[in-house]
């Protein structure tokens, strides 16, 4: 009976037989090569008859070397076997863990499939949760609604006692309550014209909150109008003022973001208190220059020299105060020293135009031209180190030539 053997199987058997045949041939070749190498080594060591006396010594030496090589080889083989055993154990453990993960994933898939039945009921749970959260928020807001008049009175007293930070905290809580109530009404109504009429009673009830905000703002603008005096005598009050301004700026940003996402516009937002604060500081600089007494020639012949001397004194004193005391108190992004330098220079330019517009005596012209030349040097003094060359000149070069 014949057995059919496929061509691929025949090829494998032939390669296996050739491999078996090659292995002994290779081993015989290595053995003969080793014998030849050993013979050359012995011939090199026993070149003369007297070298035969060292045969026993050489035999012991090579025996020790062979034993050392065998020990190292055994150790290396044992290390390799241990590493292979460790690798196989890790592969086995990894396979078991993969099987466990596979089983766990199958269980999760089965459980997830059973959870799909709950999807029909989840909408009811969500609706109930939303109603509960709304009721809880309403109860919490009721506490603030009932206490609005009391809280407004307390905040006004705090403003009168210069406790501005605590007053602002109460104002912030009242505004949050008002805005949240208006937002809830905004969400529950689709008709914007109707929501405006519905909001009117609530806005009238919270009208004292708006007045409280205006009162706090007026107190802060008064502080900023005298900011140099405040920085010198009550720096903590100045810091409090700017902390409140920065908090209001963040509240403005949140109101803009809410309007962008929901379409709800909070009342009286944005307040833009930072812009108002900087504008108030700008006006305080102009008032500072206007407060300098400008005498006339009839009262004092040296009126211009005295006036320019007062200008120099005020400019240096104020800018040194700003650089040393105000900079640490103001928020860094205000760049308050650079702002003051620019404001003083612009205001001084306007003052010089007014002075130059007067009819002046020759001595007064010399005094003015001398002061204009000293102005850049004055601003470069050690306490200021301000280069005014980046600004426009106080008086146009053409008019200076006319004076000369």
CSV table of N, CA and C in Angstrom, one decimal, residues 134-149 177 181 202 205-206:
chain,number,residue,atom,x,y,z
A,134,UNK,N,-32.9,72.9,41.3
A,134,UNK,CA,-33.6,74.2,41.2
A,134,UNK,C,-34.3,74.6,42.5
A,135,UNK,N,-34.9,73.6,43.1
A,135,UNK,CA,-35.6,73.9,44.3
A,135,UNK,C,-34.6,74.3,45.4
A,136,UNK,N,-33.5,73.5,45.5
A,136,UNK,CA,-32.4,73.8,46.5
A,136,UNK,C,-31.8,75.2,46.3
A,137,UNK,N,-31.6,75.5,45.0
A,137,UNK,CA,-31.1,76.9,44.7
A,137,UNK,C,-32.0,77.9,45.1
A,138,UNK,N,-33.3,77.7,44.8
A,138,UNK,CA,-34.4,78.7,45.2
A,138,UNK,C,-34.4,78.9,46.7
A,139,UNK,N,-34.3,77.8,47.5
A,139,UNK,CA,-34.4,77.9,48.9
A,139,UNK,C,-33.1,78.7,49.4
A,140,UNK,N,-32.0,78.4,48.8
A,140,UNK,CA,-30.8,79.2,49.2
A,140,UNK,C,-30.9,80.6,48.9
A,141,UNK,N,-31.4,81.0,47.7
A,141,UNK,CA,-31.6,82.4,47.3
A,141,UNK,C,-32.6,83.1,48.1
A,142,UNK,N,-33.6,82.4,48.6
A,142,UNK,CA,-34.6,83.0,49.5
A,142,UNK,C,-34.0,83.7,50.7
A,143,UNK,N,-33.0,83.0,51.2
A,143,UNK,CA,-32.3,83.6,52.4
A,143,UNK,C,-31.7,85.0,52.1
A,144,UNK,N,-31.1,85.1,50.9
A,144,UNK,CA,-30.5,86.3,50.5
A,144,UNK,C,-31.6,87.4,50.1
A,145,UNK,N,-32.6,86.9,49.5
A,145,UNK,CA,-33.7,87.8,49.1
A,145,UNK,C,-34.3,88.5,50.3
A,146,UNK,N,-34.6,87.8,51.3
A,146,UNK,CA,-35.2,88.4,52.5
A,146,UNK,C,-34.3,89.3,53.2
A,147,UNK,N,-33.0,89.1,53.1
A,147,UNK,CA,-32.0,90.0,53.8
A,147,UNK,C,-31.4,91.1,53.0
A,148,UNK,N,-31.9,91.3,51.8
A,148,UNK,CA,-31.3,92.3,50.9
A,148,UNK,C,-31.2,93.7,51.6
A,149,UNK,N,-32.3,94.2,52.2
A,149,UNK,CA,-32.2,95.6,52.8
A,149,UNK,C,-31.2,95.6,54.0
A,177,UNK,N,-26.7,86.6,43.7
A,177,UNK,CA,-28.1,86.2,43.9
A,177,UNK,C,-29.0,86.8,42.9
A,181,UNK,N,-31.0,84.6,39.9
A,181,UNK,CA,-32.5,84.6,39.8
A,181,UNK,C,-32.9,85.0,38.4
A,202,UNK,N,-38.4,92.2,39.9
A,202,UNK,CA,-37.1,91.8,40.5
A,202,UNK,C,-36.0,92.8,40.5
A,205,UNK,N,-36.7,95.5,43.0
A,205,UNK,CA,-36.4,95.0,44.4
A,205,UNK,C,-34.9,95.1,44.6
A,206,UNK,N,-34.1,94.8,43.6
A,206,UNK,CA,-32.6,94.8,43.8
A,206,UNK,C,-32.0,96.2,43.4
